[in-house]
CSV table of C-alpha atoms in Angstrom, one decimal:
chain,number,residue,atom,x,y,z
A,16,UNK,CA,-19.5,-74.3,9.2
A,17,UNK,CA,-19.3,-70.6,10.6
A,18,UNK,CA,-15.2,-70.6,8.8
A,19,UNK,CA,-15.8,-72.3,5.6
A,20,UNK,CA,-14.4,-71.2,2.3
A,21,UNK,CA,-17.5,-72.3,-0.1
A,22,UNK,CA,-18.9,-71.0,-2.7
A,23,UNK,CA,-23.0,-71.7,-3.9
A,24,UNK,CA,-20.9,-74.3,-6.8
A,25,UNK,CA,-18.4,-76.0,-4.7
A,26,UNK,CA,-17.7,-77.3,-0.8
A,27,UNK,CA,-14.4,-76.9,0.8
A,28,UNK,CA,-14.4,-80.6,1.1
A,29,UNK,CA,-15.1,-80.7,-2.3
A,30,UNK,CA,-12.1,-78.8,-3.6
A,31,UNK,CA,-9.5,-80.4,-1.6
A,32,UNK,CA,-10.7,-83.6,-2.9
A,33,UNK,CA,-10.3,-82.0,-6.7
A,34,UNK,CA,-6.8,-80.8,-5.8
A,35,UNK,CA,-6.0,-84.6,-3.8
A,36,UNK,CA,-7.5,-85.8,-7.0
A,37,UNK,CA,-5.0,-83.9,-9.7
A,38,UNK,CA,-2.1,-83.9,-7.1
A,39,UNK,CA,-2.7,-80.0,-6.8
A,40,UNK,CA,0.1,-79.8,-4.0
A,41,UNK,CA,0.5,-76.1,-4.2
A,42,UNK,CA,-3.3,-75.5,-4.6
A,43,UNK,CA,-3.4,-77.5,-0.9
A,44,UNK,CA,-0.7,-75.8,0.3
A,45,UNK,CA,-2.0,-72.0,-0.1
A,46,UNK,CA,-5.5,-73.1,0.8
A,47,UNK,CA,-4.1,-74.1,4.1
A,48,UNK,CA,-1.7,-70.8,4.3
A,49,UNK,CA,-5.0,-69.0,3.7
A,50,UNK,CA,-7.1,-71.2,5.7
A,51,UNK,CA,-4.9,-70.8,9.1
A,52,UNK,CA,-5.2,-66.6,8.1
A,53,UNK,CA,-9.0,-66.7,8.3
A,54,UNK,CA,-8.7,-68.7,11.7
A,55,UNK,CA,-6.3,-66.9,12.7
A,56,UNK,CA,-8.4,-63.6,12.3
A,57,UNK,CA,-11.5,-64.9,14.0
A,58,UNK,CA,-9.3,-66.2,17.1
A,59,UNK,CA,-9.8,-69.9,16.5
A,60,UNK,CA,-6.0,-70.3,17.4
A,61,UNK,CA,-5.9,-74.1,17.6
A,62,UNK,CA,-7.6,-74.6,14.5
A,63,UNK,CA,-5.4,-71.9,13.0
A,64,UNK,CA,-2.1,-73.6,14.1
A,65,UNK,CA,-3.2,-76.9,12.9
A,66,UNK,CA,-3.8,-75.6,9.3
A,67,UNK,CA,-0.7,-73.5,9.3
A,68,UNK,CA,1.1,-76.9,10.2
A,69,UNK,CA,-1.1,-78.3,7.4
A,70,UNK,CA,0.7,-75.8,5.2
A,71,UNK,CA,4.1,-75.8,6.0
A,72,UNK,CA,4.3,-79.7,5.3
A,73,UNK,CA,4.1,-78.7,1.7
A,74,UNK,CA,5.8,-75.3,1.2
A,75,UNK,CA,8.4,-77.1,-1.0
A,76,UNK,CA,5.5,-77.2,-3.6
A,77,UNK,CA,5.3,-73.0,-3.7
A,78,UNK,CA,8.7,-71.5,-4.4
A,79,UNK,CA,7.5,-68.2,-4.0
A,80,UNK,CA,8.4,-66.0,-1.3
A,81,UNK,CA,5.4,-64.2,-0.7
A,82,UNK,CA,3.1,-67.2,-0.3
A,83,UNK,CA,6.1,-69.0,1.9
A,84,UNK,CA,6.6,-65.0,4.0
A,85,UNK,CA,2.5,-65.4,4.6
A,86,UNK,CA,2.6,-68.8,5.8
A,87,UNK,CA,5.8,-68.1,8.3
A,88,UNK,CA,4.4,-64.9,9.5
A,89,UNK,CA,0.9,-66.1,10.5
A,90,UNK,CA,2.5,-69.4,12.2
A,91,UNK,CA,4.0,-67.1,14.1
A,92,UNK,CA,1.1,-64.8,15.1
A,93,UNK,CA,-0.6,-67.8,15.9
A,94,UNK,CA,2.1,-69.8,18.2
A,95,UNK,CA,2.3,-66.2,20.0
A,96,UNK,CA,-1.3,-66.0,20.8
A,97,UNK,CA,-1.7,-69.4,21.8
A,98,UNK,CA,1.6,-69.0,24.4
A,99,UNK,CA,0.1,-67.8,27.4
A,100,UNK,CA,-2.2,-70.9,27.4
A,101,UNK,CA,0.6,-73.3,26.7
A,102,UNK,CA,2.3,-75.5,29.4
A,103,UNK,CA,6.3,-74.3,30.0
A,104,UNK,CA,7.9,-77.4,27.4
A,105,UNK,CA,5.1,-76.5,24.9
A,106,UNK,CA,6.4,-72.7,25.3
A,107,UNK,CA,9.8,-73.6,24.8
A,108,UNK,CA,9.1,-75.3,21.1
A,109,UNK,CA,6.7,-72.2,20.4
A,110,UNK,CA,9.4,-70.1,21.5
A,111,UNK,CA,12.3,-72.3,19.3
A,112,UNK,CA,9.9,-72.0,16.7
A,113,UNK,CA,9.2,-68.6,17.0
A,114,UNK,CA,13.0,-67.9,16.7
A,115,UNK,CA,13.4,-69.8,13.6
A,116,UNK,CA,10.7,-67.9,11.6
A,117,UNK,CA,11.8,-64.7,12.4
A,118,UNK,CA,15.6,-65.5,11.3
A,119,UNK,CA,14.3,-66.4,8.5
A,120,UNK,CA,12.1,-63.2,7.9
A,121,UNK,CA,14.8,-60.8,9.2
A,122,UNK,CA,16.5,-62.0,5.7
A,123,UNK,CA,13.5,-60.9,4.0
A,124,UNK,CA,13.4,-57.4,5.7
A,125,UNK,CA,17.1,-56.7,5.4
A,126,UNK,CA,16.1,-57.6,1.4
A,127,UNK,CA,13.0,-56.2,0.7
A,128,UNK,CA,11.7,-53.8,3.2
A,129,UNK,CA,8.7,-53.0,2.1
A,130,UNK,CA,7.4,-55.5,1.9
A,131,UNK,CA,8.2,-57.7,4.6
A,132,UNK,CA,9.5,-55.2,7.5
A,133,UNK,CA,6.1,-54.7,8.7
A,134,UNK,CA,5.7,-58.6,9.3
A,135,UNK,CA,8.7,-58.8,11.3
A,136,UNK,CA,8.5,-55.9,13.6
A,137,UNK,CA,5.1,-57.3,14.7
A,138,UNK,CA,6.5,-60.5,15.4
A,139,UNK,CA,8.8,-59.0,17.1
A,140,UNK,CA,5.8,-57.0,19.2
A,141,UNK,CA,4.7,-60.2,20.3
A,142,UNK,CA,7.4,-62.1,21.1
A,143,UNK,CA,8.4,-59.0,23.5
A,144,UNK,CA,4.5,-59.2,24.7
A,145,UNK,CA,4.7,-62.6,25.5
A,146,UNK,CA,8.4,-62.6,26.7
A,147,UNK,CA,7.6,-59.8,29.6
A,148,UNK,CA,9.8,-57.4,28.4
A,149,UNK,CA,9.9,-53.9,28.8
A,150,UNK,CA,5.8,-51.5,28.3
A,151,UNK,CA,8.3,-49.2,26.3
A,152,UNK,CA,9.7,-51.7,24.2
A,153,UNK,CA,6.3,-53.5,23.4
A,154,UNK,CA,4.9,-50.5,22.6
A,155,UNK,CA,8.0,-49.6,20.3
A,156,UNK,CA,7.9,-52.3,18.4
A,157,UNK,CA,3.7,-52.6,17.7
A,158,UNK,CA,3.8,-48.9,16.8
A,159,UNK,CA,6.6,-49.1,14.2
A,160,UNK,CA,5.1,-52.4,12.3
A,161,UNK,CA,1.5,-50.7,12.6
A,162,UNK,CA,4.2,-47.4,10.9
A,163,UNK,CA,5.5,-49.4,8.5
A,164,UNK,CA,2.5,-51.6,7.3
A,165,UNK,CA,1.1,-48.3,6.9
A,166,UNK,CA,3.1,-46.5,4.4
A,167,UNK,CA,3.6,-49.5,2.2
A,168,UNK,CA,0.3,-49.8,1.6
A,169,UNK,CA,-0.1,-53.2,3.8
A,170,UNK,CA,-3.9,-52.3,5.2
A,171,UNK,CA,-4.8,-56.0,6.9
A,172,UNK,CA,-1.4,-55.8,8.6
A,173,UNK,CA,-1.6,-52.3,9.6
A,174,UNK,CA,-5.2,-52.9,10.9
A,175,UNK,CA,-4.1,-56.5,12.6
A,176,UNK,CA,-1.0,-54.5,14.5
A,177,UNK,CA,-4.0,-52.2,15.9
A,178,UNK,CA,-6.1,-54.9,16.8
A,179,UNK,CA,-3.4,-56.3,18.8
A,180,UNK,CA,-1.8,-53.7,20.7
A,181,UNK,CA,-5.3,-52.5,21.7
A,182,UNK,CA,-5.7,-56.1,23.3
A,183,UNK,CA,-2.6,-55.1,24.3
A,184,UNK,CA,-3.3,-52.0,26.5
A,185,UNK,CA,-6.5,-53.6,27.4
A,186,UNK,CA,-4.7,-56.4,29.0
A,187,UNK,CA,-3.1,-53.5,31.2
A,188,UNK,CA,-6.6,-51.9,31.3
A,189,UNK,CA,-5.9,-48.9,29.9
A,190,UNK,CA,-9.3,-49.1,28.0
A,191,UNK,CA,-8.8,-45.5,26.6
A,192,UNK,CA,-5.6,-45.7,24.9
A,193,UNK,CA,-6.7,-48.9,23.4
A,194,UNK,CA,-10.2,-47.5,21.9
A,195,UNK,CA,-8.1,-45.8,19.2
A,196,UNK,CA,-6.5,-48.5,18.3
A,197,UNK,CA,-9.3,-50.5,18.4
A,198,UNK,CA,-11.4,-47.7,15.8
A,199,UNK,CA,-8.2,-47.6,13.4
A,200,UNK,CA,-8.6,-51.4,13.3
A,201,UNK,CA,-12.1,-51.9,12.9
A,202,UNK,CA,-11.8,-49.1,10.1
A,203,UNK,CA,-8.8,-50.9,8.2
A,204,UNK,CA,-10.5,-54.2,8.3
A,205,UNK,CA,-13.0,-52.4,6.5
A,206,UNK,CA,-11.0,-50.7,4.1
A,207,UNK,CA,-9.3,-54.1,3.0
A,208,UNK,CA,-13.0,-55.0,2.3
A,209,UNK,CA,-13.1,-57.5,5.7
A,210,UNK,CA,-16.5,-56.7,6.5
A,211,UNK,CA,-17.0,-60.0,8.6
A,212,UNK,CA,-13.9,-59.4,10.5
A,213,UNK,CA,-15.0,-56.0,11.2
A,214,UNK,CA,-18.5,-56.5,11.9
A,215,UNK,CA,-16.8,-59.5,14.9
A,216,UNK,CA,-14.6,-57.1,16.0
A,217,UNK,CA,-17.6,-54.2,16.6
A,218,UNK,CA,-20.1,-56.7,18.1
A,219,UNK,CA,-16.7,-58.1,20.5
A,220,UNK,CA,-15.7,-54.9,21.6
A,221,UNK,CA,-18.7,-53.2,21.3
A,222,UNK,CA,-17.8,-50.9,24.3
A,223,UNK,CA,-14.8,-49.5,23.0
A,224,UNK,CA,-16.1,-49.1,19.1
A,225,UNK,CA,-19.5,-47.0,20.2
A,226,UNK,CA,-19.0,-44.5,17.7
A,227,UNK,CA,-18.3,-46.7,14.8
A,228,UNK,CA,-21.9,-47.8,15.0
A,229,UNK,CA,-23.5,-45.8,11.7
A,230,UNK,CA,-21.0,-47.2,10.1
A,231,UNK,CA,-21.4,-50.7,10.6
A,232,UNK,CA,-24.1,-51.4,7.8
């Protein structure tokens, strides 16, 4: 299929059968964590949010924090950009759920900054998008996590915080302000080396990105 991690040696059916196989918990559970990125990325939400859900059944086999920070923050992205679709009880756990990731990644930003700030303001961005608060405080909030992805070096979260507070303005049609952000996405996708995700986002929003188009080969 079109989202399929393969390889020209082995199937993705194949290698979760090897890791079922040799009880390869933690091989599962970051495949899905990855897994649910990828879908995430490509806007296959429901997919997304059942592999993230895939994941987090086995996050006691991966101790680490980054891995476990990865798998909270997408879950999150994802449950916020399925919300407006969702009827109001379904909101409510999204939004319960919602809460409880981002308790638990507040911890990691007060810890370790760097790297994990960035995650949580962005969260934070949607939660405020989807929650109707204030233009000022949406906009706040997606322009200091795009801020701090950027000086720590985080390039797929600094061009994913631009991808979404163009979709952002665009939603309050304000098509101009969101072609920069849209261009400073499509060019961090590519400097993180996601051609795919850069070439979908062109070819989407081909309107906004005209003058990215010598640079799409």
């Amino acid at each position: 299929g079109k989202y399929e991690f393969q390889t020209d040696d082995l199937t993705e059916a194949q290698y979760l059968e090897t890791c079922a196989s040799n009880q390869s918990n933690y091989a599962v559970c970051t495949y899905h964590i990855f897994k649910s990125q990828a879908l995430y990325l490509y806007g296959e939400l429901e997919s997304a949010l059942d592999c993230a859900r895939e994941g987090e059944k086995r996050l006691s086999f991966i101790p680490a924090t980054i891995p476990v920070s990865e798998q909270n923050f997408y879950h999150s992205l994802i449950l916020a950009g399925l919300y407006d679709s969702a009827d109001s009880d379904t909101q409510q756990a999204y939004w319960e759920k919602l809460e409880a990731n981002q308790a638990q990644m507040k911890i990691w930003a007060e810890n370790g900054p760097a790297n994990f700030e960035h995650k949580y303001l962005l969260v934070s961005a949607e939660m405020a998008r989807i929650s109707g608060r204030s233009l000022e405080t949406i906009i706040d909030l997606y322009d200091l996590s795009i801020e701090s992805a950027g000086e720590n070096e985080f390039v797929h979260t600094e061009a994913l915080g631009n991808e979404l507070t163009a979709m952002f303005w665009l939603s309050k049609g304000k098509e101009r302000i969101a072609r920069g952000y849209m261009e400073s996405a499509y060019y961090g996708y590519r400097l993180w080396g996601a051609r795919g995700k850069a070439k979908a986002l062109a070819e989407r929003h081909a309107n906004l990105l005209v003058s990215t188009k010598e640079h799409r080969h």
